[in-house]
Tab-separated table of C-alpha atoms in Angstrom:
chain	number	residue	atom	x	y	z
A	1	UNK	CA	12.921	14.785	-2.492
A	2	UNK	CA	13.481	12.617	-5.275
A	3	UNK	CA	11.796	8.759	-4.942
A	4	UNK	CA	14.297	7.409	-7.539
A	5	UNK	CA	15.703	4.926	-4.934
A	6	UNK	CA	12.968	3.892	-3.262
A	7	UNK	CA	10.688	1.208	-4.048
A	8	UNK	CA	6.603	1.059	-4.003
A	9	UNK	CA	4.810	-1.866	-2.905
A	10	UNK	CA	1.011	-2.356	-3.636
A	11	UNK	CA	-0.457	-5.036	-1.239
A	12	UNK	CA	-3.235	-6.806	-3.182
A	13	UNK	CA	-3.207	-10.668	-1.862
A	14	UNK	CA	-6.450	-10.314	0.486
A	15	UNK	CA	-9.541	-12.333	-0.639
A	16	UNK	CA	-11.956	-9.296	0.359
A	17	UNK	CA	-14.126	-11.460	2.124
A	18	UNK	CA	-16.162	-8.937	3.605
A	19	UNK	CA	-16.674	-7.305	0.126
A	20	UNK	CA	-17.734	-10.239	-1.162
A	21	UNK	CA	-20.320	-11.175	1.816
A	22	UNK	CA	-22.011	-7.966	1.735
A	23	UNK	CA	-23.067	-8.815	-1.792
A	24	UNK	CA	-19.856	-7.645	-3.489
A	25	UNK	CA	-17.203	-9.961	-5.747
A	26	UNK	CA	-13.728	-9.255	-5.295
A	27	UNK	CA	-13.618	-5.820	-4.637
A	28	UNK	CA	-9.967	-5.173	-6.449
A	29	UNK	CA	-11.735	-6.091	-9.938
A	30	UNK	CA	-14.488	-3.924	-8.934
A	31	UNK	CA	-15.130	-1.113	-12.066
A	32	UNK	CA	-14.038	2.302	-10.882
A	33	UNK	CA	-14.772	4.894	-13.987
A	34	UNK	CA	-13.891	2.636	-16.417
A	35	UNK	CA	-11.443	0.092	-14.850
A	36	UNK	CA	-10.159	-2.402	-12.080
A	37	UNK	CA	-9.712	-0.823	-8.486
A	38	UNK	CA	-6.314	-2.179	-8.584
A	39	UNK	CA	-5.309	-0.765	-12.208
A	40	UNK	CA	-6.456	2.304	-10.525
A	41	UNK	CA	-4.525	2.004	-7.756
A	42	UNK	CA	-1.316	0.778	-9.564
A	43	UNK	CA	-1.598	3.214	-12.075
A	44	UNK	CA	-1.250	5.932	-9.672
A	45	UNK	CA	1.466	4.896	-8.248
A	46	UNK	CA	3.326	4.402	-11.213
A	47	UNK	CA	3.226	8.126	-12.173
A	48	UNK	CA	4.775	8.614	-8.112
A	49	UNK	CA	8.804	8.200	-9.817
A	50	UNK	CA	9.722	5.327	-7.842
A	51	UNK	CA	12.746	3.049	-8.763
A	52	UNK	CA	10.017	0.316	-8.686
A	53	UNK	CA	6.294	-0.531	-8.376
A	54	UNK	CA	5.679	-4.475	-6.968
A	55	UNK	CA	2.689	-5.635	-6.600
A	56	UNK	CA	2.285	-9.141	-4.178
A	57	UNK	CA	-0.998	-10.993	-4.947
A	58	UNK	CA	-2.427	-13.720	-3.184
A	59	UNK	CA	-6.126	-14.816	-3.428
A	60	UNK	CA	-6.935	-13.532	-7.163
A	61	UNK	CA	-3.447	-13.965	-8.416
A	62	UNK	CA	-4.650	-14.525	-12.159
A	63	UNK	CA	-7.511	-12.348	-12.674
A	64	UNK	CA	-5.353	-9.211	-11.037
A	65	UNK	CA	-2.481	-10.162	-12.939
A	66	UNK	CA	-4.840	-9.557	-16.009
A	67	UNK	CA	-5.975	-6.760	-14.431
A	68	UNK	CA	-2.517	-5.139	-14.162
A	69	UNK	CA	-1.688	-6.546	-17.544
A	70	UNK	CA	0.458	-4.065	-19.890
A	71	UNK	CA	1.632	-1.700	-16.407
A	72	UNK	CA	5.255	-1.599	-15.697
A	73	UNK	CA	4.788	-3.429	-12.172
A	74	UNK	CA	6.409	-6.019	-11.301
A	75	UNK	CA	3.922	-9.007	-9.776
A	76	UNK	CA	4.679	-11.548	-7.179
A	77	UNK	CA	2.820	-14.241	-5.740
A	78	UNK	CA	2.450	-14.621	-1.582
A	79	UNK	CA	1.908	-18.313	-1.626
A	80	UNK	CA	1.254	-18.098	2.461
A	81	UNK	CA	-1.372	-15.139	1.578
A	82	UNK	CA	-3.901	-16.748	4.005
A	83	UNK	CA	-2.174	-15.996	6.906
A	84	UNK	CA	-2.717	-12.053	6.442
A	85	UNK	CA	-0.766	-9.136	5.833
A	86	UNK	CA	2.317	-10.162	7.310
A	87	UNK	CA	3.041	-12.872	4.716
A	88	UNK	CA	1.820	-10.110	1.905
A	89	UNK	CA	4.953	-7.540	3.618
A	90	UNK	CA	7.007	-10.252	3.662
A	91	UNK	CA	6.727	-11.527	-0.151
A	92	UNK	CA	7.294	-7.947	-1.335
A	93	UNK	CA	9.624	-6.930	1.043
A	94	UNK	CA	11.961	-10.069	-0.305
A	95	UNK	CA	11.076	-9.273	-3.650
A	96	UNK	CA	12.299	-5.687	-3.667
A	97	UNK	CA	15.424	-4.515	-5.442
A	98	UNK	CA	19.105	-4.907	-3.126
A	99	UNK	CA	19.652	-1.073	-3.656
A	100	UNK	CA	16.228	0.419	-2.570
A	101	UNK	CA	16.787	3.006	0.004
A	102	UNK	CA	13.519	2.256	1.351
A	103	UNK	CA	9.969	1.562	0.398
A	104	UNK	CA	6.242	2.756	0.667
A	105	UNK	CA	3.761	0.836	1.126
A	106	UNK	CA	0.360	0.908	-0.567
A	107	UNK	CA	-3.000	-1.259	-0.107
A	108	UNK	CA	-4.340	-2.314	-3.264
A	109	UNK	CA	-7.802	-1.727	-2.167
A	110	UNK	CA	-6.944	2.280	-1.525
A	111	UNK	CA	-7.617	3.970	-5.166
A	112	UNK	CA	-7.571	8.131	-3.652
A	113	UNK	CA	-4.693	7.592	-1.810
A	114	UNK	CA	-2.083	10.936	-2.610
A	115	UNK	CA	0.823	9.804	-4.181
A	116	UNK	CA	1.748	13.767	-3.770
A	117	UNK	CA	2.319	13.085	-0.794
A	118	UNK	CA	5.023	10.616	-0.764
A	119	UNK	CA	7.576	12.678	-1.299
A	120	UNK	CA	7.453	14.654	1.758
A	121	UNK	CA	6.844	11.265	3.478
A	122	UNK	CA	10.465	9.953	2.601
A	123	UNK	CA	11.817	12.621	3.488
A	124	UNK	CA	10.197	12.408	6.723
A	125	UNK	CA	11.230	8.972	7.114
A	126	UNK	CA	14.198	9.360	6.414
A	127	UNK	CA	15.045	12.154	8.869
A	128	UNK	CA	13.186	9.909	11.788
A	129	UNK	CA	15.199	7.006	10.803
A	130	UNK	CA	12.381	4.448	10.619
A	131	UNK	CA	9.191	5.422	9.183
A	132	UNK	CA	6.440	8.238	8.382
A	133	UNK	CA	2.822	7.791	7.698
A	134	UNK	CA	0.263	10.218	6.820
A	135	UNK	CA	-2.825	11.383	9.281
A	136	UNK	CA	-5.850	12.354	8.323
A	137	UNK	CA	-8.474	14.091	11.227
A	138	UNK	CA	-5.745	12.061	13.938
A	139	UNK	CA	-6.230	9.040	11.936
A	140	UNK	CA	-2.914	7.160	10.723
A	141	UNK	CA	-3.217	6.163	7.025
A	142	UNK	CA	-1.149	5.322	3.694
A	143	UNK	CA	1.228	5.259	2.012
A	144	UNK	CA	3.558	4.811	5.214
A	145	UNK	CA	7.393	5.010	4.294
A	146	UNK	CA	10.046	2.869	5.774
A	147	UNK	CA	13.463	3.351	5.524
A	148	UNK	CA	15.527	0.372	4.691
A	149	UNK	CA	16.395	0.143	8.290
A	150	UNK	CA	12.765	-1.459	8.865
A	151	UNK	CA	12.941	-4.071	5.988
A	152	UNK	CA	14.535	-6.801	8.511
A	153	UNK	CA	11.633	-6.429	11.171
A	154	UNK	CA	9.091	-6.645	8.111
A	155	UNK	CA	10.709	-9.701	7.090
A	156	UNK	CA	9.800	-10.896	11.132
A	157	UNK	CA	6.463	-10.160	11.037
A	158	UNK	CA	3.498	-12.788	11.108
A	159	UNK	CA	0.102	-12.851	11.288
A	160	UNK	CA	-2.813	-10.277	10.523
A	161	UNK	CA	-0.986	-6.893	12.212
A	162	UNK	CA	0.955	-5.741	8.951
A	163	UNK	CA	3.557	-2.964	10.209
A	164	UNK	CA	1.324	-1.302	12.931
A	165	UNK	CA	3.166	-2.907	15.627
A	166	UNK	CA	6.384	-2.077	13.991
A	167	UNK	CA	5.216	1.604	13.696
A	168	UNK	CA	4.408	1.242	17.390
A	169	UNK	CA	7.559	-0.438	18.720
A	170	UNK	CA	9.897	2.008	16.806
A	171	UNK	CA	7.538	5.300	17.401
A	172	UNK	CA	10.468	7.728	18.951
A	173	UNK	CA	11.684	7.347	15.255
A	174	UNK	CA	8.480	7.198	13.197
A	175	UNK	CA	7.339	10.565	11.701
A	176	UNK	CA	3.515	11.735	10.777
A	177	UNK	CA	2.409	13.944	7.968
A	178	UNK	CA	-0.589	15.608	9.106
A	179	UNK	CA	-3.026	15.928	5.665
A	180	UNK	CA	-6.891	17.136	5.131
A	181	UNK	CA	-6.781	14.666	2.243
A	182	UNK	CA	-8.949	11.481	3.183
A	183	UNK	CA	-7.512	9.535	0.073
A	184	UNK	CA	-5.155	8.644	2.719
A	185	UNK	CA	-7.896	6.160	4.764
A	186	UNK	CA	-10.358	5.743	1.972
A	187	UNK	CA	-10.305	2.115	1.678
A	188	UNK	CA	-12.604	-0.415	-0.438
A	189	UNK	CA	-14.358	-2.903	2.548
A	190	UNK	CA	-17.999	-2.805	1.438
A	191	UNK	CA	-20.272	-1.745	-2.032
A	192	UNK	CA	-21.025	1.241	-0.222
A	193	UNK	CA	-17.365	2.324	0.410
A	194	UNK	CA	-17.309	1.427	-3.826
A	195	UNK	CA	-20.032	3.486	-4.109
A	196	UNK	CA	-18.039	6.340	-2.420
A	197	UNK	CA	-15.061	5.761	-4.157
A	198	UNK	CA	-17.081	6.083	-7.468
A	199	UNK	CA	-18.322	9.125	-6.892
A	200	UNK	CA	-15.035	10.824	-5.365
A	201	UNK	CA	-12.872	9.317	-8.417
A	202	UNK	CA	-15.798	11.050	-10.755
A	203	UNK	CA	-16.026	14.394	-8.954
Protein backbone atom coordinates (compact mmCIF):
# COMPACT_ATOMS: atom_id res chain seq x y z
CA UNK A 1 0.00 0.00 0.00
CA UNK A 2 1.47 3.02 -1.21
CA UNK A 3 1.03 6.39 1.29
CA UNK A 4 1.60 8.73 -1.72
CA UNK A 5 -1.90 10.29 -1.20
CA UNK A 6 -2.20 10.48 2.15
CA UNK A 7 -1.12 13.08 4.40
CA UNK A 8 0.83 12.89 7.99
CA UNK A 9 0.05 15.12 10.71
CA UNK A 10 2.41 15.53 13.79
CA UNK A 11 0.45 17.11 16.74
CA UNK A 12 2.98 19.22 18.70
CA UNK A 13 0.87 22.39 20.16
CA UNK A 14 0.62 21.01 23.92
CA UNK A 15 2.56 23.04 26.57
CA UNK A 16 3.71 19.67 28.39
CA UNK A 17 2.76 20.93 31.56
CA UNK A 18 3.19 17.90 33.39
CA UNK A 19 6.75 17.51 31.91
CA UNK A 20 7.59 20.62 32.94
CA UNK A 21 6.15 20.28 36.72
CA UNK A 22 7.89 17.17 37.40
CA UNK A 23 11.11 19.08 36.95
CA UNK A 24 11.24 18.81 33.14
CA UNK A 25 11.20 21.95 30.38
CA UNK A 26 9.29 21.41 27.41
CA UNK A 27 9.58 17.97 26.81
CA UNK A 28 9.44 18.27 22.70
CA UNK A 29 12.97 20.17 22.89
CA UNK A 30 14.06 17.58 25.22
CA UNK A 31 17.71 15.96 23.73
CA UNK A 32 17.07 12.44 22.52
CA UNK A 33 20.68 11.00 21.17
CA UNK A 34 21.67 14.01 19.86
CA UNK A 35 18.51 16.06 19.02
CA UNK A 36 14.93 17.56 19.72
CA UNK A 37 12.13 14.90 20.56
CA UNK A 38 10.18 16.47 17.89
CA UNK A 39 13.06 16.45 15.08
CA UNK A 40 13.02 12.91 16.11
CA UNK A 41 9.69 12.40 15.74
CA UNK A 42 9.29 14.42 12.44
CA UNK A 43 12.14 12.96 11.01
CA UNK A 44 10.68 9.63 11.14
CA UNK A 45 7.88 10.33 9.66
CA UNK A 46 9.30 11.94 6.85
CA UNK A 47 11.11 8.77 5.65
CA UNK A 48 7.10 7.05 5.99
CA UNK A 49 6.41 8.33 1.84
CA UNK A 50 3.58 10.43 2.59
CA UNK A 51 2.26 13.12 0.10
CA UNK A 52 2.83 15.44 3.13
CA UNK A 53 4.20 15.84 6.69
CA UNK A 54 2.32 19.01 8.76
CA UNK A 55 3.19 19.74 11.78
CA UNK A 56 0.47 22.17 14.02
CA UNK A 57 2.26 23.91 16.95
CA UNK A 58 0.79 25.76 19.60
CA UNK A 59 2.54 26.58 22.95
CA UNK A 60 6.37 26.58 21.70
CA UNK A 61 5.58 27.68 18.22
CA UNK A 62 9.13 29.38 17.73
CA UNK A 63 11.54 27.29 19.48
CA UNK A 64 9.92 23.97 17.60
CA UNK A 65 9.83 25.73 14.50
CA UNK A 66 13.71 26.01 15.04
CA UNK A 67 13.68 22.77 16.07
CA UNK A 68 12.17 21.43 12.82
CA UNK A 69 14.20 23.96 10.93
CA UNK A 70 15.73 22.59 7.45
CA UNK A 71 12.87 19.29 7.43
CA UNK A 72 10.51 19.24 4.59
CA UNK A 73 7.35 19.72 6.98
CA UNK A 74 5.15 21.98 6.56
CA UNK A 75 4.34 24.07 10.09
CA UNK A 76 1.16 25.63 11.17
CA UNK A 77 0.19 27.53 14.05
CA UNK A 78 -3.18 26.45 16.30
CA UNK A 79 -3.83 29.88 17.61
CA UNK A 80 -6.84 28.24 19.94
CA UNK A 81 -4.05 25.56 21.13
CA UNK A 82 -5.23 26.05 24.77
CA UNK A 83 -8.29 24.50 24.39
CA UNK A 84 -6.62 20.92 23.74
CA UNK A 85 -6.32 18.54 21.10
CA UNK A 86 -9.34 19.24 19.32
CA UNK A 87 -8.25 22.72 18.18
CA UNK A 88 -4.60 20.99 17.34
CA UNK A 89 -6.90 18.24 14.80
CA UNK A 90 -8.66 20.93 13.67
CA UNK A 91 -5.68 23.39 12.51
CA UNK A 92 -4.06 20.48 10.67
CA UNK A 93 -6.92 18.91 9.47
CA UNK A 94 -7.77 22.49 7.58
CA UNK A 95 -4.35 22.81 6.67
CA UNK A 96 -4.01 19.54 4.77
CA UNK A 97 -3.78 19.29 1.01
CA UNK A 98 -7.62 19.16 -1.06
CA UNK A 99 -6.46 15.79 -2.66
CA UNK A 100 -5.29 13.75 0.44
CA UNK A 101 -7.03 10.50 0.50
CA UNK A 102 -6.72 10.49 4.10
CA UNK A 103 -4.36 11.19 6.91
CA UNK A 104 -2.43 9.69 9.98
CA UNK A 105 -2.08 11.14 12.78
CA UNK A 106 1.03 11.38 14.95
CA UNK A 107 1.75 12.99 18.57
CA UNK A 108 4.76 14.95 18.57
CA UNK A 109 5.71 13.75 21.92
CA UNK A 110 5.79 9.84 20.53
CA UNK A 111 9.58 9.44 19.11
CA UNK A 112 9.38 5.03 18.77
CA UNK A 113 6.29 5.14 17.22
CA UNK A 114 6.52 2.48 13.83
CA UNK A 115 6.10 4.30 10.88
CA UNK A 116 6.32 0.51 9.34
CA UNK A 117 3.40 0.19 10.33
CA UNK A 118 1.39 2.71 8.57
CA UNK A 119 1.11 1.15 5.65
CA UNK A 120 -0.86 -1.74 6.65
CA UNK A 121 -2.86 0.80 8.73
CA UNK A 122 -4.26 2.61 5.51
CA UNK A 123 -4.98 -0.08 4.11
CA UNK A 124 -6.91 -1.11 7.00
CA UNK A 125 -8.64 2.06 7.07
CA UNK A 126 -9.43 2.17 4.11
CA UNK A 127 -11.16 -1.22 3.81
CA UNK A 128 -13.24 -0.24 7.24
CA UNK A 129 -14.17 2.97 5.73
CA UNK A 130 -13.29 5.21 8.69
CA UNK A 131 -10.26 4.53 10.58
CA UNK A 132 -7.51 1.95 11.95
CA UNK A 133 -5.27 2.32 14.89
CA UNK A 134 -2.65 0.14 16.15
CA UNK A 135 -2.86 -2.03 19.64
CA UNK A 136 -0.32 -2.85 21.61
CA UNK A 137 -0.98 -5.67 24.77
CA UNK A 138 -5.11 -4.47 24.08
CA UNK A 139 -3.99 -1.00 24.31
CA UNK A 140 -5.11 1.44 21.34
CA UNK A 141 -2.14 3.60 20.19
CA UNK A 142 -0.62 5.68 17.12
CA UNK A 143 -0.42 6.49 14.33
CA UNK A 144 -4.34 6.01 13.84
CA UNK A 145 -5.43 6.43 10.07
CA UNK A 146 -8.52 8.15 8.92
CA UNK A 147 -9.88 8.05 5.74
CA UNK A 148 -10.98 11.28 4.28
CA UNK A 149 -14.45 10.35 5.18
CA UNK A 150 -13.55 11.37 8.95
CA UNK A 151 -11.92 14.81 8.13
CA UNK A 152 -15.51 16.64 8.50
CA UNK A 153 -16.19 15.16 12.10
CA UNK A 154 -12.45 16.20 13.00
CA UNK A 155 -13.19 19.54 11.85
CA UNK A 156 -16.40 19.22 14.71
CA UNK A 157 -14.48 18.30 17.39
CA UNK A 158 -13.75 20.51 20.60
CA UNK A 159 -12.24 20.24 23.63
CA UNK A 160 -9.50 17.86 25.22
CA UNK A 161 -10.93 14.26 23.60
CA UNK A 162 -8.88 14.43 20.20
CA UNK A 163 -10.50 11.61 17.86
CA UNK A 164 -11.22 8.95 20.62
CA UNK A 165 -14.78 9.69 20.59
CA UNK A 166 -14.80 9.72 16.89
CA UNK A 167 -13.03 6.27 16.91
CA UNK A 168 -15.79 5.30 19.33
CA UNK A 169 -18.89 6.67 17.59
CA UNK A 170 -17.82 5.21 14.15
CA UNK A 171 -16.30 1.73 15.69
CA UNK A 172 -18.40 -0.84 13.27
CA UNK A 173 -16.04 0.87 10.67
CA UNK A 174 -12.78 1.45 12.57
CA UNK A 175 -10.11 -1.29 12.11
CA UNK A 176 -7.15 -2.37 14.74
CA UNK A 177 -3.70 -3.58 13.93
CA UNK A 178 -2.73 -5.76 16.65
CA UNK A 179 1.41 -5.08 17.16
CA UNK A 180 4.08 -6.34 19.98
CA UNK A 181 5.78 -3.03 19.18
CA UNK A 182 5.25 -0.53 22.22
CA UNK A 183 6.62 2.46 20.05
CA UNK A 184 3.03 2.58 19.39
CA UNK A 185 2.04 4.00 23.24
CA UNK A 186 5.47 5.15 24.23
CA UNK A 187 4.75 8.65 24.90
CA UNK A 188 6.99 11.56 26.54
CA UNK A 189 4.73 12.75 29.96
CA UNK A 190 7.48 12.75 32.60
CA UNK A 191 11.76 12.75 32.78
CA UNK A 192 11.40 9.28 33.54
CA UNK A 193 9.35 8.33 30.40
CA UNK A 194 12.60 10.61 28.68
CA UNK A 195 14.72 8.57 30.43
CA UNK A 196 13.07 5.48 28.79
CA UNK A 197 12.89 6.84 25.58
CA UNK A 198 16.72 7.50 25.79
CA UNK A 199 17.64 4.36 26.41
CA UNK A 200 15.19 2.50 23.85
CA UNK A 201 16.26 5.12 20.97
CA UNK A 202 20.09 4.06 22.06
CA UNK A 203 19.58 0.29 22.28
Amino acid sequence: MSLGRWSALILAAGAGRRFAKDGGSGKLLADLGGAPVIRRVAERVLGAGFAEVVVVTGADDAPVRGALDGLACRIVHAPGWGEGMAASLRTGIAALDSASQGVCVFLGDMPLVPVALCADLVERAQAAGYAARPRCEGKPGHPVALTRSAFGDLLMLEGDAGATALLKAHSERVAYLDTADSGVLLDIDTPDDLAAAAAAWKA
